[in-house]
mmCIF file of C-alpha atoms in Angstrom:
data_model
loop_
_atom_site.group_PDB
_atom_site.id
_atom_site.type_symbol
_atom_site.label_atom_id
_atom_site.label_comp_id
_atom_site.label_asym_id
_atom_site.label_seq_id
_atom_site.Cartn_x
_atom_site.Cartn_y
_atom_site.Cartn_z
ATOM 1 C CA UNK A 1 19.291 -17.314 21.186
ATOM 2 C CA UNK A 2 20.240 -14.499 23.506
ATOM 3 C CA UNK A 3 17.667 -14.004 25.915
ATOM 4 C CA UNK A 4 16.550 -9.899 26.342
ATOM 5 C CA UNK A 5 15.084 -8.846 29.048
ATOM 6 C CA UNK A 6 13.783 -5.701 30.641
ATOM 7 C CA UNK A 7 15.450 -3.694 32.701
ATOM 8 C CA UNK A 8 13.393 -5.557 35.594
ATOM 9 C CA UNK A 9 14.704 -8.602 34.503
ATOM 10 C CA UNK A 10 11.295 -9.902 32.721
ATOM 11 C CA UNK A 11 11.030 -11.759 29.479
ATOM 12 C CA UNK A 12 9.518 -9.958 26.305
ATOM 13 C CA UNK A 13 6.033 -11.018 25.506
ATOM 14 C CA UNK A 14 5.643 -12.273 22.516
ATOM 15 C CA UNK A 15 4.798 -9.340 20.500
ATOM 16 C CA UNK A 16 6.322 -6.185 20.250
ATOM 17 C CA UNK A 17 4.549 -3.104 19.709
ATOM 18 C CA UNK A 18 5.340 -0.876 16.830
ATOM 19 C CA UNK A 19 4.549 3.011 17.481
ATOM 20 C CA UNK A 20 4.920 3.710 13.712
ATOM 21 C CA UNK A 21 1.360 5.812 13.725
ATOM 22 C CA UNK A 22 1.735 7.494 17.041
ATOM 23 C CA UNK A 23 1.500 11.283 15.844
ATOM 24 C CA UNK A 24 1.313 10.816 12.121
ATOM 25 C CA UNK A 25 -2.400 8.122 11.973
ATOM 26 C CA UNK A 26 -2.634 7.986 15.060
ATOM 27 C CA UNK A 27 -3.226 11.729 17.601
ATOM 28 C CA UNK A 28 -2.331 11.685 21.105
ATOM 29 C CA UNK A 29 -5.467 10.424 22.649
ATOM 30 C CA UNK A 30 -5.691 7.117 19.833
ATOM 31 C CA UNK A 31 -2.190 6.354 20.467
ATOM 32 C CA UNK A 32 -2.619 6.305 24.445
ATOM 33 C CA UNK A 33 -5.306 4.214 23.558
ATOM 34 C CA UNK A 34 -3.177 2.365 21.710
ATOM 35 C CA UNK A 35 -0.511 1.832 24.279
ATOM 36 C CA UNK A 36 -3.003 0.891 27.192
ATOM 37 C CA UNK A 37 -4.551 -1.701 25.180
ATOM 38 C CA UNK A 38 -1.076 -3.722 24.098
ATOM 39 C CA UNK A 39 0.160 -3.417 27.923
ATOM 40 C CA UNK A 40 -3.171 -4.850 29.276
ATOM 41 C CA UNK A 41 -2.922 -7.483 26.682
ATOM 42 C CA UNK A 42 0.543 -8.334 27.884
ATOM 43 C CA UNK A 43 3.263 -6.373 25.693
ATOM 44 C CA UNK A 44 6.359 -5.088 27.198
ATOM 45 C CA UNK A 45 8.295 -4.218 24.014
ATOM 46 C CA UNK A 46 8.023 -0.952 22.151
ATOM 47 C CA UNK A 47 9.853 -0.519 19.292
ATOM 48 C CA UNK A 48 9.805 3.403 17.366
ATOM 49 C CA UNK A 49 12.581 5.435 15.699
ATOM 50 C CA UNK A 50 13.814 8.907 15.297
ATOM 51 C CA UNK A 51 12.306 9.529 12.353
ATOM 52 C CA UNK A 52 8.500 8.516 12.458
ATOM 53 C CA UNK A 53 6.234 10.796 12.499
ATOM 54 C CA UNK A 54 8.797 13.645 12.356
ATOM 55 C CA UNK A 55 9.522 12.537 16.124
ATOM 56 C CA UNK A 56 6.478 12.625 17.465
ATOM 57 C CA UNK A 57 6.334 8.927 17.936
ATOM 58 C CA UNK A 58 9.451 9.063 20.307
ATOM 59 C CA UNK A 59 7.622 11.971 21.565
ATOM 60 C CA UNK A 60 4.657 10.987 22.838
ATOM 61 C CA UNK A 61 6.024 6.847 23.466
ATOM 62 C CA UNK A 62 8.338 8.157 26.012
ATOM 63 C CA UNK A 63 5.913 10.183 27.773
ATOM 64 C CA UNK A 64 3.737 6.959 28.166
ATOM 65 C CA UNK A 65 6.246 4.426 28.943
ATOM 66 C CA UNK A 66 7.456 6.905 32.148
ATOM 67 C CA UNK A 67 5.317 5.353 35.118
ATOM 68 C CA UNK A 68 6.727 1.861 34.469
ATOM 69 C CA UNK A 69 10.111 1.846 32.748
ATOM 70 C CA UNK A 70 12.072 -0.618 34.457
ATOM 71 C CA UNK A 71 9.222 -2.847 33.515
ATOM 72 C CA UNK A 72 9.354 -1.971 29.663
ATOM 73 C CA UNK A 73 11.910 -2.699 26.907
ATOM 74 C CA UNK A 74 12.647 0.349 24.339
ATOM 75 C CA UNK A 75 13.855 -0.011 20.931
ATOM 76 C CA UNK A 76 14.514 2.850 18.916
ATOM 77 C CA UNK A 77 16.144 3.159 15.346
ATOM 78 C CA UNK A 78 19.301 5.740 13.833
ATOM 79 C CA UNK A 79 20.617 5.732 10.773
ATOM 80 C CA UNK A 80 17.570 5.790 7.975
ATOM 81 C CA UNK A 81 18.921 9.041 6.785
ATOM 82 C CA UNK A 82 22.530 10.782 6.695
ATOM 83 C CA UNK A 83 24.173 7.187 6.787
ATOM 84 C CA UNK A 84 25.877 4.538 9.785
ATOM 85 C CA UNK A 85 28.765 7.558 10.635
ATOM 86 C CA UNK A 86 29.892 8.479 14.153
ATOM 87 C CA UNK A 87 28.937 11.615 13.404
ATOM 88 C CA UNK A 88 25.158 10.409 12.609
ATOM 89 C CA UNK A 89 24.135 7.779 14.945
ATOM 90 C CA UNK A 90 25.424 10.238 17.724
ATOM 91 C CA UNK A 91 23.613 12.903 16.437
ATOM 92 C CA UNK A 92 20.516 10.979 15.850
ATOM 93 C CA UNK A 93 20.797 9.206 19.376
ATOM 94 C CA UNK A 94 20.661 12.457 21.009
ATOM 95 C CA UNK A 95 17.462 13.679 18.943
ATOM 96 C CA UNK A 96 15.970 10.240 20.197
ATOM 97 C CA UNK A 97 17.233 10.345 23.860
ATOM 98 C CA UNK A 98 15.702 14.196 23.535
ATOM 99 C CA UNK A 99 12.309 13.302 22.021
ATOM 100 C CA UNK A 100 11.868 10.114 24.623
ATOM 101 C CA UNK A 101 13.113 11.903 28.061
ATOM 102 C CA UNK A 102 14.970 9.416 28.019
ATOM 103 C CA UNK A 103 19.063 9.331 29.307
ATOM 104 C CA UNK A 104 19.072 5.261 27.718
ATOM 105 C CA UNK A 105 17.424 2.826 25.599
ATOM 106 C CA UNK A 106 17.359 -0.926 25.541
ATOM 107 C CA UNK A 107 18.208 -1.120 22.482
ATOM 108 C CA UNK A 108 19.260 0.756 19.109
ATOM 109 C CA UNK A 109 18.892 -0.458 15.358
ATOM 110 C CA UNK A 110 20.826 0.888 12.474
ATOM 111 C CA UNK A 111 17.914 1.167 10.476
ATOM 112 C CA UNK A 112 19.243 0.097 7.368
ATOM 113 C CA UNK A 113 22.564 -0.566 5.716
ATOM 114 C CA UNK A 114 25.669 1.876 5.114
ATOM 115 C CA UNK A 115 28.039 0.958 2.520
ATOM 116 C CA UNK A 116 29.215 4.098 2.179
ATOM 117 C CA UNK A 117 30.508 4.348 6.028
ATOM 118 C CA UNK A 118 33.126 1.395 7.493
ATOM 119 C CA UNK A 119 31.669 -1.638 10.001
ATOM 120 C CA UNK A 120 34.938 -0.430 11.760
ATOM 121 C CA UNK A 121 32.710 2.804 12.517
ATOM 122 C CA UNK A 122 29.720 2.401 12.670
ATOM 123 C CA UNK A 123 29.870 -0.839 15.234
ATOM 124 C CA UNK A 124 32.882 1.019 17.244
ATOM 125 C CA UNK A 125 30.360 3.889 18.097
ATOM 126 C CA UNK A 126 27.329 1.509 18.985
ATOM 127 C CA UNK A 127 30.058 0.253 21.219
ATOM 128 C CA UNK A 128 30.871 3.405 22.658
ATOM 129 C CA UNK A 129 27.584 3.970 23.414
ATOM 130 C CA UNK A 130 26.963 0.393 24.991
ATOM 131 C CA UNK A 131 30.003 1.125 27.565
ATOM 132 C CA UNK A 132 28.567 4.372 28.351
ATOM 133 C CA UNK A 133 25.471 2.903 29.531
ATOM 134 C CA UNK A 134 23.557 4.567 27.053
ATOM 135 C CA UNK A 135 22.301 1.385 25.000
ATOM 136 C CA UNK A 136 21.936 -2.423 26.468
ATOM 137 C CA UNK A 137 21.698 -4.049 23.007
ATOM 138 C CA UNK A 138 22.460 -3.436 19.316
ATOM 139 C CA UNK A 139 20.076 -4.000 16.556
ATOM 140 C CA UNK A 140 20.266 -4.088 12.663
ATOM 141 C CA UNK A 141 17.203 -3.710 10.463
ATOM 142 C CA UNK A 142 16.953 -4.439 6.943
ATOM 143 C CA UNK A 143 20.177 -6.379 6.511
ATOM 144 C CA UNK A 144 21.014 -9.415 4.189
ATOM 145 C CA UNK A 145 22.238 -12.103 6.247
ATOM 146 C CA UNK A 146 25.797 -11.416 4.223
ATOM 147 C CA UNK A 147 25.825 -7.847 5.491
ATOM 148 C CA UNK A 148 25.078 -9.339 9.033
ATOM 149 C CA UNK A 149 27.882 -11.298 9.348
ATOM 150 C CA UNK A 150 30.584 -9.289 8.250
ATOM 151 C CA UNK A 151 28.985 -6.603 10.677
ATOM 152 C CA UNK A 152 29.194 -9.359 13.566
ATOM 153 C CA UNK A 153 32.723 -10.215 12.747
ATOM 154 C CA UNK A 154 33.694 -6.588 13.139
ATOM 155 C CA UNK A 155 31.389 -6.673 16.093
ATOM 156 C CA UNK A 156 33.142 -9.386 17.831
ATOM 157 C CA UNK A 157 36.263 -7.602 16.933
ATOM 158 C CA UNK A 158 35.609 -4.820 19.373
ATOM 159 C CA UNK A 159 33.993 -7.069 22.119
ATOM 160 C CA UNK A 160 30.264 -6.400 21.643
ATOM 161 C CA UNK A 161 27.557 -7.894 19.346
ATOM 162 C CA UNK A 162 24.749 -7.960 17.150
ATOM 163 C CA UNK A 163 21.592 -9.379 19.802
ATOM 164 C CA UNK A 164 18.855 -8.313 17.506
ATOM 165 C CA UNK A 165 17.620 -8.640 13.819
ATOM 166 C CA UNK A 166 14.339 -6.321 12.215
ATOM 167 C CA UNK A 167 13.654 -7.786 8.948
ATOM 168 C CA UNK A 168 10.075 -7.925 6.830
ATOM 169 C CA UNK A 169 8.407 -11.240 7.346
ATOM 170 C CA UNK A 170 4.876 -12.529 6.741
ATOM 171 C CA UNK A 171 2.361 -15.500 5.153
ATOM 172 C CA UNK A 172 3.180 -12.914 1.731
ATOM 173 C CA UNK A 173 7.286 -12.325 2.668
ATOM 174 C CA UNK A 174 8.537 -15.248 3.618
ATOM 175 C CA UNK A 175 12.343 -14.417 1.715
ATOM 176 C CA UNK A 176 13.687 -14.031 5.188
ATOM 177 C CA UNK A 177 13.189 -17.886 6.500
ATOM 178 C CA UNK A 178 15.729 -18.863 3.547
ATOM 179 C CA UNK A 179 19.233 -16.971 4.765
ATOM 180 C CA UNK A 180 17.980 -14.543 7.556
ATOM 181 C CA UNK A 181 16.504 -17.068 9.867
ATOM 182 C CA UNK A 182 19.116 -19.707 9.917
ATOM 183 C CA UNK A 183 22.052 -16.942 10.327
ATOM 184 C CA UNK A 184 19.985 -15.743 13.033
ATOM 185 C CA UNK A 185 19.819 -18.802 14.897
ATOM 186 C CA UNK A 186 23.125 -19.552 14.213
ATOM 187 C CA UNK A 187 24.497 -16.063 15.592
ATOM 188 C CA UNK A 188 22.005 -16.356 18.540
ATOM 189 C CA UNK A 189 20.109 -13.108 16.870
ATOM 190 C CA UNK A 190 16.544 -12.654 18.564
ATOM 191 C CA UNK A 191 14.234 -11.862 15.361
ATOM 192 C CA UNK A 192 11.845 -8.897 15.567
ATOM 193 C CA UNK A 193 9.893 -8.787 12.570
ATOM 194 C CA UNK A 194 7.800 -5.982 10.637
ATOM 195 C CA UNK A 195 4.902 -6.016 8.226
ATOM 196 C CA UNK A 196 3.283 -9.931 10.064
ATOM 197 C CA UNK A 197 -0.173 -8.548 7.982
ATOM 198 C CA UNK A 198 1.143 -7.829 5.088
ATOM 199 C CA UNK A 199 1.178 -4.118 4.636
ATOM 200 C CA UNK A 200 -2.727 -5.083 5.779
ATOM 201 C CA UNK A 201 -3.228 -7.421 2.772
ATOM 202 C CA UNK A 202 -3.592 -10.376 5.358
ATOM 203 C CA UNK A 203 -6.454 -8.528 7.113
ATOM 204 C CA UNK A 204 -8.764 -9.716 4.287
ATOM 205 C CA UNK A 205 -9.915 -5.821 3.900
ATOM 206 C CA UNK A 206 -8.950 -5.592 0.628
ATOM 207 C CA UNK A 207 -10.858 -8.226 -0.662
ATOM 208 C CA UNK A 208 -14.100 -6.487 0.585
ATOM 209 C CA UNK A 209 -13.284 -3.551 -0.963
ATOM 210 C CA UNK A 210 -11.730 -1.691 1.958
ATOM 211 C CA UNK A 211 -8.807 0.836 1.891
ATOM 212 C CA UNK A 212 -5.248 1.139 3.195
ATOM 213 C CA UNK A 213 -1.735 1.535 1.647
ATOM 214 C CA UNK A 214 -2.222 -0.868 -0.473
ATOM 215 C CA UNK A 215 -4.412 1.309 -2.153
ATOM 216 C CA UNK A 216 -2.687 4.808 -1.221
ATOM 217 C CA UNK A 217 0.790 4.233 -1.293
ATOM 218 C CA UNK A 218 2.653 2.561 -4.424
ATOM 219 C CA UNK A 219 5.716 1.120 -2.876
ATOM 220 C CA UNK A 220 3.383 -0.743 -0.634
ATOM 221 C CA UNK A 221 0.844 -1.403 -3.675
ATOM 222 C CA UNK A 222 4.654 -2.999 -6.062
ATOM 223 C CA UNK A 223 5.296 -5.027 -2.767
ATOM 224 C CA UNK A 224 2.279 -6.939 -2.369
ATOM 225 C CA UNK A 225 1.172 -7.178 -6.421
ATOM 226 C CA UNK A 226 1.470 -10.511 -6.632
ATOM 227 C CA UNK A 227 -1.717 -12.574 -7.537
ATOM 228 C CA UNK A 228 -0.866 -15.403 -5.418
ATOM 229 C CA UNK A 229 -0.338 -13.131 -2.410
ATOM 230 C CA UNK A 230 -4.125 -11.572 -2.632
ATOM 231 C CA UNK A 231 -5.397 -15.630 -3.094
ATOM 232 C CA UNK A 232 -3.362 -16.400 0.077
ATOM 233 C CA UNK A 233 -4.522 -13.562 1.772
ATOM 234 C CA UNK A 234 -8.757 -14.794 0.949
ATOM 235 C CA UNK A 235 -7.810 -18.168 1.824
ATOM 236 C CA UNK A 236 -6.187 -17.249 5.457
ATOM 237 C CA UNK A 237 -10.117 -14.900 5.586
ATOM 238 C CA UNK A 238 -11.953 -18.458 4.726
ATOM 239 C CA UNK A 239 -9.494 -20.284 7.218
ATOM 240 C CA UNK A 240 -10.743 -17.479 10.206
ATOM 241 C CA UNK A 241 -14.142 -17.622 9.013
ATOM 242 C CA UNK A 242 -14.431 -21.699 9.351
ATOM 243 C CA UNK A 243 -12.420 -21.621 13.099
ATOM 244 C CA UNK A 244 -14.550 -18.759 13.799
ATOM 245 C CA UNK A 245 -10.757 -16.360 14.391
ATOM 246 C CA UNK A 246 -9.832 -13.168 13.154
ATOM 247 C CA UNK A 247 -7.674 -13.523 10.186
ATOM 248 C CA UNK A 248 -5.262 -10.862 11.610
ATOM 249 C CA UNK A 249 -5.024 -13.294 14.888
ATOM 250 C CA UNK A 250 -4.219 -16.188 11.997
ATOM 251 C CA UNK A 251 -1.527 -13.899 10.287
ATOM 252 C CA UNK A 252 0.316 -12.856 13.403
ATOM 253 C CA UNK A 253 0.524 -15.883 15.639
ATOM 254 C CA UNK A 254 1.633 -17.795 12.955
ATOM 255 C CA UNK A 255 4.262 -15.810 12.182
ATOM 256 C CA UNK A 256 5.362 -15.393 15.428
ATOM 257 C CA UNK A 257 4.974 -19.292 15.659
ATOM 258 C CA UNK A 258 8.397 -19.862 13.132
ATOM 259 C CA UNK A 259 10.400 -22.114 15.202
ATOM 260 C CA UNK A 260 13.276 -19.381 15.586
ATOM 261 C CA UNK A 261 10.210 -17.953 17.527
ATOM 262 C CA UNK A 262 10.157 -14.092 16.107
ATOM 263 C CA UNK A 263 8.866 -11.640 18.215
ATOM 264 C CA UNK A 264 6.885 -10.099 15.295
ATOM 265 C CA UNK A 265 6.005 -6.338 15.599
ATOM 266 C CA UNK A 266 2.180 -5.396 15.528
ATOM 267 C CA UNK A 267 0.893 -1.788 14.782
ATOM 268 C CA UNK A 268 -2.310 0.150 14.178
ATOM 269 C CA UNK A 269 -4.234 3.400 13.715
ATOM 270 C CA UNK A 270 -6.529 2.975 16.155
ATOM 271 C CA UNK A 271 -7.459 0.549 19.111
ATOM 272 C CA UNK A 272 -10.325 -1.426 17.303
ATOM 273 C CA UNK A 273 -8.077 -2.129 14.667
ATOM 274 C CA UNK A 274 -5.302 -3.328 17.218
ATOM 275 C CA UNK A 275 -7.376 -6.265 18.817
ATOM 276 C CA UNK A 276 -7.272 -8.820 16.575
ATOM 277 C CA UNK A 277 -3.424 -8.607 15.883
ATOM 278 C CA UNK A 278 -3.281 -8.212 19.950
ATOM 279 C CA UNK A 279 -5.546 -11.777 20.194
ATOM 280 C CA UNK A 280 -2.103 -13.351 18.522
ATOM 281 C CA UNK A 281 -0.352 -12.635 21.901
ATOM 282 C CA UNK A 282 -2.196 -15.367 23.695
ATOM 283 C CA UNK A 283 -3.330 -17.236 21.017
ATOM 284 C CA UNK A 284 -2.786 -20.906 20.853
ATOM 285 C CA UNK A 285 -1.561 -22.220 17.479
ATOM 286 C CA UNK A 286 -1.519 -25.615 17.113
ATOM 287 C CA UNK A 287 1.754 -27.771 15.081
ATOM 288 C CA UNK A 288 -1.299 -28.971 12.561
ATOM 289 C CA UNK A 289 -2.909 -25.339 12.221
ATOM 290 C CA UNK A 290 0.441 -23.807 11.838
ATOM 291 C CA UNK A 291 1.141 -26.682 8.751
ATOM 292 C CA UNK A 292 -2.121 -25.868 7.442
ATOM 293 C CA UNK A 293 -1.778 -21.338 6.868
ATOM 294 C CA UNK A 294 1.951 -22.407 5.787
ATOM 295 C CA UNK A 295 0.339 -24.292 2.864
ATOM 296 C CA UNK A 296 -1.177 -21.011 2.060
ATOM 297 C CA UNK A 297 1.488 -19.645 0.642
ATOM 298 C CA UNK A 298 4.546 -20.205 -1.871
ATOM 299 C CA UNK A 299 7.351 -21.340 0.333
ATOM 300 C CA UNK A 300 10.735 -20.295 -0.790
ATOM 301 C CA UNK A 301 13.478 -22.683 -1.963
ATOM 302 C CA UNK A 302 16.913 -23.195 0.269
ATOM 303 C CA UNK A 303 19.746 -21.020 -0.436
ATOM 304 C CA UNK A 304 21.272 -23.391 -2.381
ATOM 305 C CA UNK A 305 18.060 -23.492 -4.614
ATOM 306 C CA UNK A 306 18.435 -27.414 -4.430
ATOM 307 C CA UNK A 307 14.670 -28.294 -4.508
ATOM 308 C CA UNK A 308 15.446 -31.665 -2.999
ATOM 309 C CA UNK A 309 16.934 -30.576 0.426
ATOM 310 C CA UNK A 310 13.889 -28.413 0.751
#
């Protein structure tokens, strides 16, 4: 596994902070909040991208992350819209280098696949930009682990590579352990995952009646519709309950616990809904308690769908 560090030479903790909400949920004065709360609990790695919030995340991240940027690693994402082109990620990389104050970042996802636009392009201009100083490390998000590997060969082909994977992954979305994870480790991919709660499902919320997009928003409600993924989610809430631990805690420290070791990315609306996710950072999972939430949920077969090599 390549090993990223800041710009200061220090490890990443082991969360990364998503800024997702910063401007859209989340005004100014919740998403300092926000950002004071996951460095005093130890997080060095931001992660936003050019589009959230219209910009305003990039906006108002970069203003925060000013006094101590040597000290922080920046992620930021191109590509969502208008496709992997030259002319796109450069266009979008300025917009995000404008928005942050920011002349580099430490690293840039293509935030989803092109296959409309050649690897031969797309990974020649990431290059580009990584000679010019203006990017450390290159990212993918929401790849198959076929669409990573021909993007590393092409990668390789021009003397750079892939360092960094964003797929989904929780207790719920666990597709990403069969192909994604092994390639990964194989490739020597560091593993930044989205969504650890669930789209909030592993909160417990929504078992006591509480709202979120799982209730407002019906891409999130067709992800998570799954019977078996609401009974996992109450039996992680009676797991907390009995160890006396927030069920968020449960739900990101085990995810971030996956022996590849992800770096899973937390987020929020507001600071009191950030703690328990932040506990995770220091939390202490045990091999036996880690067993015991895996048994929570449906564990996918091997690629080869060969039940007995499971």
């Amino acid at each position: 596994m390549n090993t990223l560090t800041t710009r200061a030479g220090a490890p990443l903790s082991r969360l990364t902070f998503g800024t997702m909400q910063f401007g859209g949920t989340a005004d100014a004065t919740a998403s300092q909040a926000m950002f004071d709360a996951a460095r005093a609990g130890g997080i060095n790695h931001f992660d936003t991208a050019v589009l959230y919030t219209g910009g305003a995340s990039e906006t108002l991240l970069g203003a925060m992350i000013k006094a101590d940027r040597d000290s922080l690693y920046l992620a930021t994402k191109v590509g969502y819209v208008g496709g992997a082109s030259h002319a796109n990620i450069t266009s979008q990389f300025d917009m995000c280098r404008q928005h942050l104050q920011e002349d580099a970042v430490d690293l840039l996802y293509m935030h989803r696949f092109d296959d409309e636009t050649p690897l031969e392009e797309t990974f020649s201009t990431l290059a580009e930009l990584q000679t010019q100083g203006l990017i450390r490390h290159i990212g993918v998000s929401n790849y198959a682990a076929w669409q990573v590997m021909k993007a590393q060969s092409v990668a390789k082909s021009l003397g750079t590579q892939i360092d960094v994977i964003q797929p989904m992954y929780s207790l719920v979305k666990r597709q990403s352990e069969v192909e994604i994870f092994p390639m990964a480790a194989d490739q020597g991919i560091t593993i930044v995952p989205y969504s650890p709660l669930g789209g909030g499902l592993l909160t417990g919320k929504y078992a006591k009646g509480g709202t979120g997009r799982l209730s407002t928003d019906a891409r999130y409600q067709a992800r998570y519709a799954q019977d078996w993924m609401h009974e996992t989610a109450k039996q992680l809430t009676a797991l907390g309950a009995e160890l006396g631990v927030d069920p968020a805690t449960l739900a990101v420290a085990w995810a971030a616990n996956h022996p590849v070791k992800p770096l899973p990315i937390i987020s929020a609306r507001a600071e009191e809904q950030l703690h328990p996710s932040l506990q995770a950072e220091k939390f202490t999972m045990t091999p036996e308690l880690y067993d015991k939430i895996t048994a929570l949920s449906i564990t996918p077969p091997p690629a080869t769908d060969r039940l007995e090599e499971a």
